[in-house]
Tab-separated table of C-alpha atoms and ligand atoms in Angstrom:
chain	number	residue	atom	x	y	z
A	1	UNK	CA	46.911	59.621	-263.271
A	2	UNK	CA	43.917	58.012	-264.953
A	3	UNK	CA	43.157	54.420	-264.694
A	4	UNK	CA	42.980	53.069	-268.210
A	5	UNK	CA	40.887	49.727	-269.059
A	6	UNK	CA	42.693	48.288	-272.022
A	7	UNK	CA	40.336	45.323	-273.260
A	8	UNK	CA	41.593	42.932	-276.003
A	9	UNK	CA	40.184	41.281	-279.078
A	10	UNK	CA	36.743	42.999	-278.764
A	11	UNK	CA	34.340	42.601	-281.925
A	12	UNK	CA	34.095	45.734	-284.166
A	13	UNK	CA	30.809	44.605	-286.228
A	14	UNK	CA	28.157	45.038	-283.135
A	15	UNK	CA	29.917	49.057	-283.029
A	16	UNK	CA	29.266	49.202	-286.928
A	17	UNK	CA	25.941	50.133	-288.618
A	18	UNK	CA	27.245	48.060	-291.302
A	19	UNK	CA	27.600	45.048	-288.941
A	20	UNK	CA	30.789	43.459	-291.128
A	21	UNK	CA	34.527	42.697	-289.537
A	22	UNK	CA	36.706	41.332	-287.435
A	23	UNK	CA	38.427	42.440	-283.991
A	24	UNK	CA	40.231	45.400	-282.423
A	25	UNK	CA	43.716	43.655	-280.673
A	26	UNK	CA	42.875	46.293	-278.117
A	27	UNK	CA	40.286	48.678	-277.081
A	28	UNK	CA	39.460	51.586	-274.876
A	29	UNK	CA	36.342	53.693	-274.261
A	30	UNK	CA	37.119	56.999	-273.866
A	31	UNK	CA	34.259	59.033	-271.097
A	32	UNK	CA	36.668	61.919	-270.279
A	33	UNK	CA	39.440	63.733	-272.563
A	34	UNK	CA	42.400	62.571	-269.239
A	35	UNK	CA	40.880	58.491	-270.805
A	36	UNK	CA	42.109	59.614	-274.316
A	37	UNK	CA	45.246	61.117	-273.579
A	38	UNK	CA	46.065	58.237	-271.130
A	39	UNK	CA	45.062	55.412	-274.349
A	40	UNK	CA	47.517	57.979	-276.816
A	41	UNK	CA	49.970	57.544	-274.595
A	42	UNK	CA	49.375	53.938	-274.207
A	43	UNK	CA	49.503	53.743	-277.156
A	44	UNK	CA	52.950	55.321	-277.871
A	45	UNK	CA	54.610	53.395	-275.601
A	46	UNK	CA	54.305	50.404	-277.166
A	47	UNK	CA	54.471	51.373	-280.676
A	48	UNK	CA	50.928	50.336	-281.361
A	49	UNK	CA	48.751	52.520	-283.763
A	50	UNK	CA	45.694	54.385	-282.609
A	51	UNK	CA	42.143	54.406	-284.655
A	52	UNK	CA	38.671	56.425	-282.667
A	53	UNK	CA	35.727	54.931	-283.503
A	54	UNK	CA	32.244	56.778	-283.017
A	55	UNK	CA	29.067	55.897	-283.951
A	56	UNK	CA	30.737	53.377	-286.618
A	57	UNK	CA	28.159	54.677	-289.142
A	58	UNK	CA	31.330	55.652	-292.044
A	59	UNK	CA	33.248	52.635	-291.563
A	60	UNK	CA	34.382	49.497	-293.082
A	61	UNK	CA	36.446	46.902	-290.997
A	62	UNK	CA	38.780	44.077	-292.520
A	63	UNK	CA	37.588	40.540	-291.651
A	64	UNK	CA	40.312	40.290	-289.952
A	65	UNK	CA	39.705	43.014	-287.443
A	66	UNK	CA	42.500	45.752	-286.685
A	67	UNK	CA	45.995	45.326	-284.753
A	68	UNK	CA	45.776	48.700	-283.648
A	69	UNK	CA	44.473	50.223	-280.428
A	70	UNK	CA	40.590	51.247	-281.418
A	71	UNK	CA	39.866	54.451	-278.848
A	72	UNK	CA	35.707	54.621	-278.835
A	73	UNK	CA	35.479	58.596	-277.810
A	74	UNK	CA	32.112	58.511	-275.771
A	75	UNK	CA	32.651	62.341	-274.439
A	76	UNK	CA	29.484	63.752	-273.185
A	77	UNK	CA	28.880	67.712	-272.793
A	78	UNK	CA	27.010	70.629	-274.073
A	79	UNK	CA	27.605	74.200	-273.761
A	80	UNK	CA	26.385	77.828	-275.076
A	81	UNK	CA	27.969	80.939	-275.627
A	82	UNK	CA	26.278	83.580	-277.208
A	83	UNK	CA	28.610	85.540	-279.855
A	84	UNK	CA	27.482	88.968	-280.806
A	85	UNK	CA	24.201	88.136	-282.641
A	86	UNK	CA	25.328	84.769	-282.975
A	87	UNK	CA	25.614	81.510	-280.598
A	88	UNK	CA	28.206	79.707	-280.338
A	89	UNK	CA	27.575	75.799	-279.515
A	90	UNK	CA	30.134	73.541	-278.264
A	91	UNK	CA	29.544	69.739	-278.038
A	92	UNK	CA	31.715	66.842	-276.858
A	93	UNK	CA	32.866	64.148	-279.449
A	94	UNK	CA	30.467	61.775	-278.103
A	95	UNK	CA	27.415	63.542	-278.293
A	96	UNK	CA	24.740	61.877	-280.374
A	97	UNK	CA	24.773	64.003	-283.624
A	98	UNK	CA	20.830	63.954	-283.794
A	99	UNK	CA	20.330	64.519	-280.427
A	100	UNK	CA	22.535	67.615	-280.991
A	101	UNK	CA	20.568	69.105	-284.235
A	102	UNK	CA	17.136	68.346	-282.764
A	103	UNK	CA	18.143	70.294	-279.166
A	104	UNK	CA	19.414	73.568	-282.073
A	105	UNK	CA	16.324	72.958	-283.677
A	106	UNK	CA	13.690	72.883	-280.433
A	107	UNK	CA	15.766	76.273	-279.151
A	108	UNK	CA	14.899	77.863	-282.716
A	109	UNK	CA	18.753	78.320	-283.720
A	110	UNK	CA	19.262	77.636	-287.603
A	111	UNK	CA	21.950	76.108	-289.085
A	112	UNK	CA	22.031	72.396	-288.550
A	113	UNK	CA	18.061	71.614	-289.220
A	114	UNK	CA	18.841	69.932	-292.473
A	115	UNK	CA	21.468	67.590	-291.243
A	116	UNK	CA	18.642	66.132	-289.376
A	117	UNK	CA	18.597	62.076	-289.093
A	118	UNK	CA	22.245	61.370	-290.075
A	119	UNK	CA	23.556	58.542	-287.450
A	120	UNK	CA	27.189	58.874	-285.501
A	121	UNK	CA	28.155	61.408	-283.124
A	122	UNK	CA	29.622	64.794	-283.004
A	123	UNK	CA	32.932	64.090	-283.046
A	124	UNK	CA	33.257	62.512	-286.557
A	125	UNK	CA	31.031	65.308	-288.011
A	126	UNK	CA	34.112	67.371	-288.980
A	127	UNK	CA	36.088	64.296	-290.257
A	128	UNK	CA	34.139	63.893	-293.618
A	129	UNK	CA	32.240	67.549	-293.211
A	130	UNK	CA	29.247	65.975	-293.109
A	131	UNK	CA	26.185	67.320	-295.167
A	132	UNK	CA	22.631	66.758	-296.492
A	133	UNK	CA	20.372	68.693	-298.037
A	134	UNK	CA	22.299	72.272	-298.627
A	135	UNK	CA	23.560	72.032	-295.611
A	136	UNK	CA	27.406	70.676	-294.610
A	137	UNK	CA	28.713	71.461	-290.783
A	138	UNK	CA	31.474	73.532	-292.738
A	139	UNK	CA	28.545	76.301	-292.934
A	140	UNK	CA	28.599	76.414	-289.069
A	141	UNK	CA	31.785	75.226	-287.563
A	142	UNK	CA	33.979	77.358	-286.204
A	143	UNK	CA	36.537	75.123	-284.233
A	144	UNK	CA	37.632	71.582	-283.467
A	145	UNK	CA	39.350	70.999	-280.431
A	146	UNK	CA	41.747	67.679	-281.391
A	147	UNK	CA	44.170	66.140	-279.252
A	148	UNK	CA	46.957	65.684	-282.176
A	149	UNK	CA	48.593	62.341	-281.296
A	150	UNK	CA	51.802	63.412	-283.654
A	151	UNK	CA	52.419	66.290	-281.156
A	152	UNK	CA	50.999	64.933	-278.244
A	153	UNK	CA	49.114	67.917	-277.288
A	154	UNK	CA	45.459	69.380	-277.400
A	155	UNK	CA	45.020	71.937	-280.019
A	156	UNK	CA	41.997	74.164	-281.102
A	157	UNK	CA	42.190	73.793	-285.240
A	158	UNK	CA	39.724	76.857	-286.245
A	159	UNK	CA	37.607	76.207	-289.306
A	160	UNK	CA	39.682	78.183	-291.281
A	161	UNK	CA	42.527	75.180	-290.795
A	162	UNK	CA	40.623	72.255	-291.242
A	163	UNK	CA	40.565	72.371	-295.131
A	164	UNK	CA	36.947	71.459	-295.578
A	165	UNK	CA	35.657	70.301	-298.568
A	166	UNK	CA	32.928	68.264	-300.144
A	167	UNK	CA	32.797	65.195	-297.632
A	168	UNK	CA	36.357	65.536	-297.118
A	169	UNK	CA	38.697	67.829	-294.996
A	170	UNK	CA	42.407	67.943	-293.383
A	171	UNK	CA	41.394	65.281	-290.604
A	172	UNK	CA	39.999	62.885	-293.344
A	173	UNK	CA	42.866	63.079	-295.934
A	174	UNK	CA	45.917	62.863	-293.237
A	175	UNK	CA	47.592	60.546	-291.183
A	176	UNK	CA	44.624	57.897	-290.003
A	177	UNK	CA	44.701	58.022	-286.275
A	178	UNK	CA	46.433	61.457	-286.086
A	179	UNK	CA	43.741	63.931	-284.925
A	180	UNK	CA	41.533	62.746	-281.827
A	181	UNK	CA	38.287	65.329	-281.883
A	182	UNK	CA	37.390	65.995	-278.303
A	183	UNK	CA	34.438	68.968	-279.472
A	184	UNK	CA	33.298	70.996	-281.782
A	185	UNK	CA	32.188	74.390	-282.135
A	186	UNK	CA	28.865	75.216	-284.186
A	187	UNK	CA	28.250	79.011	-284.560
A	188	UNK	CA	24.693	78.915	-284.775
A	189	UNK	CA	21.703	81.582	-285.705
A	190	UNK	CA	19.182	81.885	-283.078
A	191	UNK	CA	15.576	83.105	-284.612
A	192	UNK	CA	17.391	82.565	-287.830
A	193	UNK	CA	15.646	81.279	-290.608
A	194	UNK	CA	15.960	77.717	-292.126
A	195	UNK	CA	18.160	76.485	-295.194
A	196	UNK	CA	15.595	75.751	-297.887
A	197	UNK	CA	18.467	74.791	-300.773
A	198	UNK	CA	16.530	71.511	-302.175
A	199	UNK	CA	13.960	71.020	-304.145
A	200	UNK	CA	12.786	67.776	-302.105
A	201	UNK	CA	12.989	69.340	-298.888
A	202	UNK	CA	10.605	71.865	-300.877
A	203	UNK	CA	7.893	69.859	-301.836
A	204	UNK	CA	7.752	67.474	-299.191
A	205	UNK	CA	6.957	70.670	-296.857
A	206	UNK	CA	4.301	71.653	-299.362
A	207	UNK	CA	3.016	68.156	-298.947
A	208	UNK	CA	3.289	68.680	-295.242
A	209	UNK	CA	1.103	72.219	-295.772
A	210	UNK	CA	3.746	74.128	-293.104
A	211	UNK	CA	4.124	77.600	-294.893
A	212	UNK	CA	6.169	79.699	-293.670
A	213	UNK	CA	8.496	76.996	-292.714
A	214	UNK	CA	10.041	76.807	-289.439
A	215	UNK	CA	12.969	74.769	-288.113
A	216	UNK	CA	11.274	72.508	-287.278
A	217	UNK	CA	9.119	71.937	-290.095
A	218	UNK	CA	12.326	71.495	-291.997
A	219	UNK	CA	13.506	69.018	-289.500
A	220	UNK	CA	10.511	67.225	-290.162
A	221	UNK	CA	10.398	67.247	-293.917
A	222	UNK	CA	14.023	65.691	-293.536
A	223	UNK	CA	13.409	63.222	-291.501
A	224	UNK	CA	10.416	62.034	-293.878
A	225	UNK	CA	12.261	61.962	-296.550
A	226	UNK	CA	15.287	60.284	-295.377
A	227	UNK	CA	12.939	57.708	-293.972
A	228	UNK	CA	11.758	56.967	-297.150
A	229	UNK	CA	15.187	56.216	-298.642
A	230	UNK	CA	16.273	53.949	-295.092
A	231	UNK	CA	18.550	56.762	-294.276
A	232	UNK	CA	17.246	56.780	-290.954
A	233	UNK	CA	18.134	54.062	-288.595
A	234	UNK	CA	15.618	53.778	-286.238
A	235	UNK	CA	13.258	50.942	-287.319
A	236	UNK	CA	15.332	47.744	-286.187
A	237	UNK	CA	13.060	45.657	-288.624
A	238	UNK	CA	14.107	47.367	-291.956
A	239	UNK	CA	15.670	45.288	-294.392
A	240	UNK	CA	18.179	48.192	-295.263
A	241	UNK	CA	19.232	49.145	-292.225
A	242	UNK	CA	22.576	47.825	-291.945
A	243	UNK	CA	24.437	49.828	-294.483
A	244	UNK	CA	27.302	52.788	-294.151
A	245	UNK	CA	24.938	55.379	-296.003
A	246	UNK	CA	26.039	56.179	-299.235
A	247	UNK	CA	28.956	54.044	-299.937
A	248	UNK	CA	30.626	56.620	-303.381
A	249	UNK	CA	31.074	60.009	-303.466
A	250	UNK	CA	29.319	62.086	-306.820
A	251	UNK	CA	32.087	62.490	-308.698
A	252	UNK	CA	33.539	66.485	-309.571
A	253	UNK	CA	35.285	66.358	-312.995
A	254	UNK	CA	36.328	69.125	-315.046
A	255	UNK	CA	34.306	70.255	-317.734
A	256	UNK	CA	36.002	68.026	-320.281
A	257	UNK	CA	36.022	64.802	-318.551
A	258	UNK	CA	32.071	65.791	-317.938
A	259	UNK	CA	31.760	66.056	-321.467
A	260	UNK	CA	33.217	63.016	-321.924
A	261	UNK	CA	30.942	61.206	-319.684
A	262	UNK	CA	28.077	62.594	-321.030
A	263	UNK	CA	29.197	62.091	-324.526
A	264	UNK	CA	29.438	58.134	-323.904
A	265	UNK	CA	26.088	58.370	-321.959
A	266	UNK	CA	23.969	60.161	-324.747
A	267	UNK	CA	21.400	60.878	-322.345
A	268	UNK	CA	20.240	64.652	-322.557
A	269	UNK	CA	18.906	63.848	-318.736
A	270	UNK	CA	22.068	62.980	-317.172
A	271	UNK	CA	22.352	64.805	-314.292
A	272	UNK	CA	25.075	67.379	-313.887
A	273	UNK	CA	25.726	70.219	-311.310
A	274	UNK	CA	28.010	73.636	-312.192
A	275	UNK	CA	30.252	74.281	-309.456
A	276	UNK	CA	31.159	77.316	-307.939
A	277	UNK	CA	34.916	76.297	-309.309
A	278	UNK	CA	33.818	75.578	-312.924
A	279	UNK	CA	34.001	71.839	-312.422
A	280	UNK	CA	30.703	69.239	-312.792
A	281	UNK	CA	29.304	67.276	-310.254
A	282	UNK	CA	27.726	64.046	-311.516
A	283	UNK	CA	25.297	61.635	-309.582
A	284	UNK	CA	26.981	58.663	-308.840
A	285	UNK	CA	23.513	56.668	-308.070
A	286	UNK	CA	22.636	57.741	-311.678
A	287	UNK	CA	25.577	56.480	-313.249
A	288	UNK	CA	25.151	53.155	-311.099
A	289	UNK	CA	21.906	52.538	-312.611
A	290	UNK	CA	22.862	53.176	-315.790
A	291	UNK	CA	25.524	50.838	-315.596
A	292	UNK	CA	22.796	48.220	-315.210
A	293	UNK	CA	22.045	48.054	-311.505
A	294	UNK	CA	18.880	47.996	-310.112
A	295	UNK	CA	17.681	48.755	-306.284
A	296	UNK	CA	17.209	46.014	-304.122
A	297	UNK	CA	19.841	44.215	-306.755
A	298	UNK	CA	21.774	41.270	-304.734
A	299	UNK	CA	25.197	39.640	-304.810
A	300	UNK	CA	24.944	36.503	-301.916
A	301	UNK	CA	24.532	38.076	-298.669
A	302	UNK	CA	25.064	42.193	-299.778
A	303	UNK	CA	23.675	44.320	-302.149
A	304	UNK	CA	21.861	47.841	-303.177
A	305	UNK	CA	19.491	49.038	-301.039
A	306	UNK	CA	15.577	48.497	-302.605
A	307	UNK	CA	15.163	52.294	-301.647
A	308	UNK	CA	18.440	53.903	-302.274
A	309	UNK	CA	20.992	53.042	-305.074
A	310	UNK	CA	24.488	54.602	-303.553
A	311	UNK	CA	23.416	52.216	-300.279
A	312	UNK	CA	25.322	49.204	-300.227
A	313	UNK	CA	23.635	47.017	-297.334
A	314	UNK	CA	24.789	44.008	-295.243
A	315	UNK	CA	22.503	41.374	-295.250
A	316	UNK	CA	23.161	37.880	-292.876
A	317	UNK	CA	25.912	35.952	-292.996
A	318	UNK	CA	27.741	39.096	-294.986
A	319	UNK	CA	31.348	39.348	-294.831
A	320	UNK	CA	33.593	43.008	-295.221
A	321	UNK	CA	34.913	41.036	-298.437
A	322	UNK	CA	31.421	40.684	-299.799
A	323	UNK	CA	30.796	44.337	-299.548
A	324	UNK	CA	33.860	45.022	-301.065
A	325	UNK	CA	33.907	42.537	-304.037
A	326	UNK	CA	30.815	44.457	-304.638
A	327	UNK	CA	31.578	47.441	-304.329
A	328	UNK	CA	34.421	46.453	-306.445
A	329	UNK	CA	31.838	45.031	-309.252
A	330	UNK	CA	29.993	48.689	-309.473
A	331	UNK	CA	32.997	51.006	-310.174
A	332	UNK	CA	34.086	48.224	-312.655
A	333	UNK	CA	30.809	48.405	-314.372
A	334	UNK	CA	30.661	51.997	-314.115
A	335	UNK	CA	33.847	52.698	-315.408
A	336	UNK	CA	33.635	50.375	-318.176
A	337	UNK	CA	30.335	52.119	-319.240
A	338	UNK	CA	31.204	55.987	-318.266
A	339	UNK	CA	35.208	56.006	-317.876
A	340	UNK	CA	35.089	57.127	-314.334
A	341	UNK	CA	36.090	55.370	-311.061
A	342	UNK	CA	33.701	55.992	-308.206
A	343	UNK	CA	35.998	56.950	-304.700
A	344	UNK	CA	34.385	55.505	-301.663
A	345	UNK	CA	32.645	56.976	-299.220
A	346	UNK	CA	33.278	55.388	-295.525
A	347	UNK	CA	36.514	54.649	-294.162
A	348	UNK	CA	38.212	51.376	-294.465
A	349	UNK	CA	40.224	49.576	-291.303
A	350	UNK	CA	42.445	46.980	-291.779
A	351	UNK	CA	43.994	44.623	-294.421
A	352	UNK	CA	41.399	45.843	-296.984
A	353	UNK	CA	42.694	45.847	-300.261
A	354	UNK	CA	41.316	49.028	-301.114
A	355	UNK	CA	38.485	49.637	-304.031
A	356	UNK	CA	39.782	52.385	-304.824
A	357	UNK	CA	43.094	50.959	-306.279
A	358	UNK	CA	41.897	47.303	-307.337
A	359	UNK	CA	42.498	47.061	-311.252
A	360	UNK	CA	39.423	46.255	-312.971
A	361	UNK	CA	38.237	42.618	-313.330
A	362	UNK	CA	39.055	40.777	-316.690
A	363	UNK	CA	35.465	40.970	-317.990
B	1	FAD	C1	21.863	55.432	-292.891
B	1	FAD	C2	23.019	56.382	-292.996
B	1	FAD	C3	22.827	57.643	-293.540
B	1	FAD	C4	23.903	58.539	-293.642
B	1	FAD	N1	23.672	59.782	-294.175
B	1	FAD	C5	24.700	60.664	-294.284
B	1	FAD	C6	24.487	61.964	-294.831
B	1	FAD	O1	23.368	62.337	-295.205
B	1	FAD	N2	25.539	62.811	-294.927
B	1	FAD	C7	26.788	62.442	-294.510
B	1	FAD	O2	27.708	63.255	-294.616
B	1	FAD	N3	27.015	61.222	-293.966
B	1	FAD	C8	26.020	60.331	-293.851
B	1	FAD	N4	26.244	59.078	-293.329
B	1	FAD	C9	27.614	58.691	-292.918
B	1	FAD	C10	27.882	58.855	-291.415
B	1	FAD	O3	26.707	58.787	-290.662
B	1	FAD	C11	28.587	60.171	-291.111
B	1	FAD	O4	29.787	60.255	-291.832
B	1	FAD	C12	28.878	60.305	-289.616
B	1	FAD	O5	29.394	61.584	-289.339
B	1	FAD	C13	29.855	59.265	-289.094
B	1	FAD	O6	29.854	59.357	-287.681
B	1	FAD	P1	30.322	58.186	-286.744
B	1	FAD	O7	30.374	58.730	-285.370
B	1	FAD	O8	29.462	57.010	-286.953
B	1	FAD	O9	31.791	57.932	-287.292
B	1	FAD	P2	32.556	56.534	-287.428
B	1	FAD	O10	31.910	55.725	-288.497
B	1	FAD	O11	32.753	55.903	-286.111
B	1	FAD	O12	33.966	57.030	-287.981
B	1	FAD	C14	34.085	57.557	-289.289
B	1	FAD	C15	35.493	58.165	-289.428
B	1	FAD	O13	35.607	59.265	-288.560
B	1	FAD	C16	36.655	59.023	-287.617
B	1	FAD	N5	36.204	59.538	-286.318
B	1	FAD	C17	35.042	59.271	-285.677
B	1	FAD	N6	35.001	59.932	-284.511
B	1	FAD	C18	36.160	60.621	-284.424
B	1	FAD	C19	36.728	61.484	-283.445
B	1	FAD	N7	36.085	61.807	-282.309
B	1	FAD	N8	37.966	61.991	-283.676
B	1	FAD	C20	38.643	61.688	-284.803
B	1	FAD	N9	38.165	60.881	-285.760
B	1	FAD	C21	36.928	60.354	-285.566
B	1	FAD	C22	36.883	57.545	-287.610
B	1	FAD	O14	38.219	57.247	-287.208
B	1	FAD	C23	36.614	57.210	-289.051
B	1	FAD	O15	37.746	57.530	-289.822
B	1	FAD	C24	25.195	58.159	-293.215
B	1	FAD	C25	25.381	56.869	-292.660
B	1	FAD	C26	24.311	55.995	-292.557
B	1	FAD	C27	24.511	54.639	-291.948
C-alpha cells in the first residue's frame, strides 16, 4: 500500500508558465504510477474530482484556484526498443519534453527534431498532439499508456484510438480528469533524415550555412527561431516569458466560410492553407492584427507579446480574469471584423467563465 501525501490549498500560479490563479483544495505529486493510482483512488472515495498538472505550460487557472484534487505526474523513465528498422521510445509522463527530443536528436533518430524548445513534459504531449514546425507527436506516437480513472484501470490506448487531430485528440475533448498518461510511445527513425516542412526552418538553416542538414542542425534552426518569437523559456529576464504559448487555435473553416472571411477582409495576402480535407486554415495572429492589435499592445497588467501576436503574456500584478477579459476583447474584435470566433488554446481550471461561450461585448 503506498503512502500518499495529500497537501491542501497549495498555489497553482508558481506551477504555471503563465503565473495567474488561485489554489488546488488538495494536491499530490505523483513519482511512481502505485502514487497515482493511490491519489485516483483517493480521490474516489471522497467524491472529489481529479485534474494532472505537468509542466503547467497549456493552462489557465480560475482566481479562485480549483476544489478538485490537482495530481502533478512527475514520472521519470526512459527506455528503447528497437522495432524492425524502427525504434521504439518509451518515456514516463514526467519526463522533460525537451530533454526527451534533444536525447532523439544527439542519438541521430528523426522524428521529434522540430518539436524542439516547446516547454511541459511528456505526458501532456499527447493531450493537445502537440506540434511545431511540420511536425505533431501524432507522426510518431504509437501508444499512450493512461490509467483511465472512469474504469479504474491502466490501459495502453494505441495511436490509432486516441483520435488525434490538429492540437486536439480523444484525451483533450473528453471527460477533464478522465485519462491519467503514465508514458508514451514514440516510434522513432534512427539515421533517418530530418522533417524540413517550413519555409522558416529553411532559411534560417541557410542562414546557419549547415547543408545537408542534420538533426541537429534542425534542432538548432528551431530553437533560434523560437527564441526569437519568446517561445523558448529559458531566459528568466524576458519580458514575455510568462505566457501559455499561443493562446487561439488557426481557425479550419470550410471553403465558404473562408470565402467569407476573405471577402470581408479584401486583402489578396490573407493567408490561407488547403487542407488535405478540402477545408482552409486561416492564421489567427493575422486576423488579430488586422483586427487592430499590435505586438507588445497592453491592457493593465496583460497583453500581446512584443514578439509574437497569438502570445498573450502575464505581466505583474496580472490576474486569470485579466487574461481572460482580454482574451475576451480579441475574439470580440475579431469577430466583429472577420465573423469568426477564435477557440482557445490552453486549458482552463476552475470557475472560468469560458471565452469561448461569453457573448460579445455591447460595443
Ligand atoms: C512559450 C511556449 C511555447 C509553446 N509552444 C508550443 C508549440 O509550439 N506547440 C504546441 O503544441 N504547444 C506549445 N505550447 C503549449 C504547451 O507547452 C504544450 O501544450 C505542452 O505539451 C503542455 O505540457 P505541460 O506538461 O506543461 O502541460 P500542462 O499545462 O500541465 O497541462 C495541459 C493539459 O494537459 C493535461 N495533462 C498534462 N499532463 C498530463 C498527463 N500526464 N496525463 C493527462 N493529462 C495531462 C492537463 O490536465 C491539461 O489539461 C507552448 C507553451 C509555451 C509556454
Amino acid at each position: 500500500m503506498t503512502a500518499l501525501t495529500v497537501r491542501e490549498r497549495v498555489p497553482l500560479a508558481p506551477l504555471t508558465t503563465l503565473g495567474v490563479g488561485g489554489e488546488a483544495r488538495w494536491f499530490v505529486a505523483a513519482a511512481d504510477e502505485a502514487t497515482v493510482v493511490a491519489a485516483h483512488t483517493w480521490a474516489r472515495a471522497r467524491g472529489v474530482a481529479l485534474r494532472v498538472l505537468g509542466g503547467g505550460s497549456n493552462l489557465l487557472v480560475a482566481d479562485a484556484g480549483v476544489d478538485t484534487l490537482v495530481v502533478h505526474v512527475g514520472l521519470r523513465g526512459v527506455s528503447t526498443r528497437r522495432a524492425g528498422g524502427a525504434l521504439e521510445l518509451t518515456a514516463a509522463a514526467g519526463e522533460p519534453w525537451d530533454g526527451l527530443v534533444r536525447h532523439a536528436v544527439e542519438h541521430g533518430w528523426a522524428g521529434l527534431e522540430c518539436l524542439s524548445g516547446i516547454p511541459g513534459l511528456v505526458g501532456a504531449t499527447p493531450i493537445q498532439n502537440v506540434g511545431a514546425y511540420g511536425q505533431e507527436v501524432s507522426d510518431t506516437v504509437t501508444a499512450v499508456r493512461t490509467l483511465d480513472t472512469q474504469r479504474g484501470e491502466i490501459v495502453t490506448v494505441p495511436a490509432a484510438g486516441c483520435g488525434f487531430a490538429y492540437r486536439d485528440s480523444m484525451f483533450k475533448r473528453g471527460e477533464a480528469g478522465r485519462w491519467v498518461v503514465l508514458a508514451v510511445t514514440y516510434r522513432l527513425q534512427p539515421g533517418g533524415a530530418p522533417t524540413l516542412g517550413y519555409a522558416d526552418v529553411a532559411g534560417q538553416l541557410a542562414r546557419q550555412g549547415t547543408a545537408p542538414p542534420t538533426l541537429a542542425a534542425v534542432r538548432e534552426a528551431v530553437l533560434a527561431i523560437r527564441r526569437g518569437k519568446s517561445m523558448v523559456l529559458d531566459d528568466p529576464l524576458d519580458p514575455n516569458r510568462r505566457s501559455c504559448g499561443s493562446f487561439f487555435l488557426n481557425p479550419i473553416l470550410d471553403a465558404a466560410e473562408a470565402g467569407a472571411v476573405a471577402a470581408r477582409a479584401d486583402e489578396p495576402a490573407m493567408p490561407r492553407w488547403l487542407q488535405a480535407d478540402g477545408r482552409v486554415k486561416l492564421s489567427a495572429a493575422w486576423l488579430i492584427e488586422h483586427a487592430g492589435f499590435a505586438r507588445g499592445e497592453r491592457a493593465g497588467p496583460v497583453g500581446l507579446s512584443s514578439r509574437h501576436t497569438l502570445a498573450i503574456v502575464a505581466h505583474d500584478g496580472a490576474r486569470a480574469s485579466d487574461v481572460v477579459a482580454f482574451a475576451r476583447r480579441l475574439q470580440d474584435a475579431v469577430e466583429a471584423r472577420f465573423g469568426v470566433r477564435l477557440t482557445p488554446e490552453p486549458v482552463f481550471w476552475g470557475d472560468i467563465q469560458s471565452v469561448t461561450r461569453v457573448p460579445p461585448l455591447p460595443s
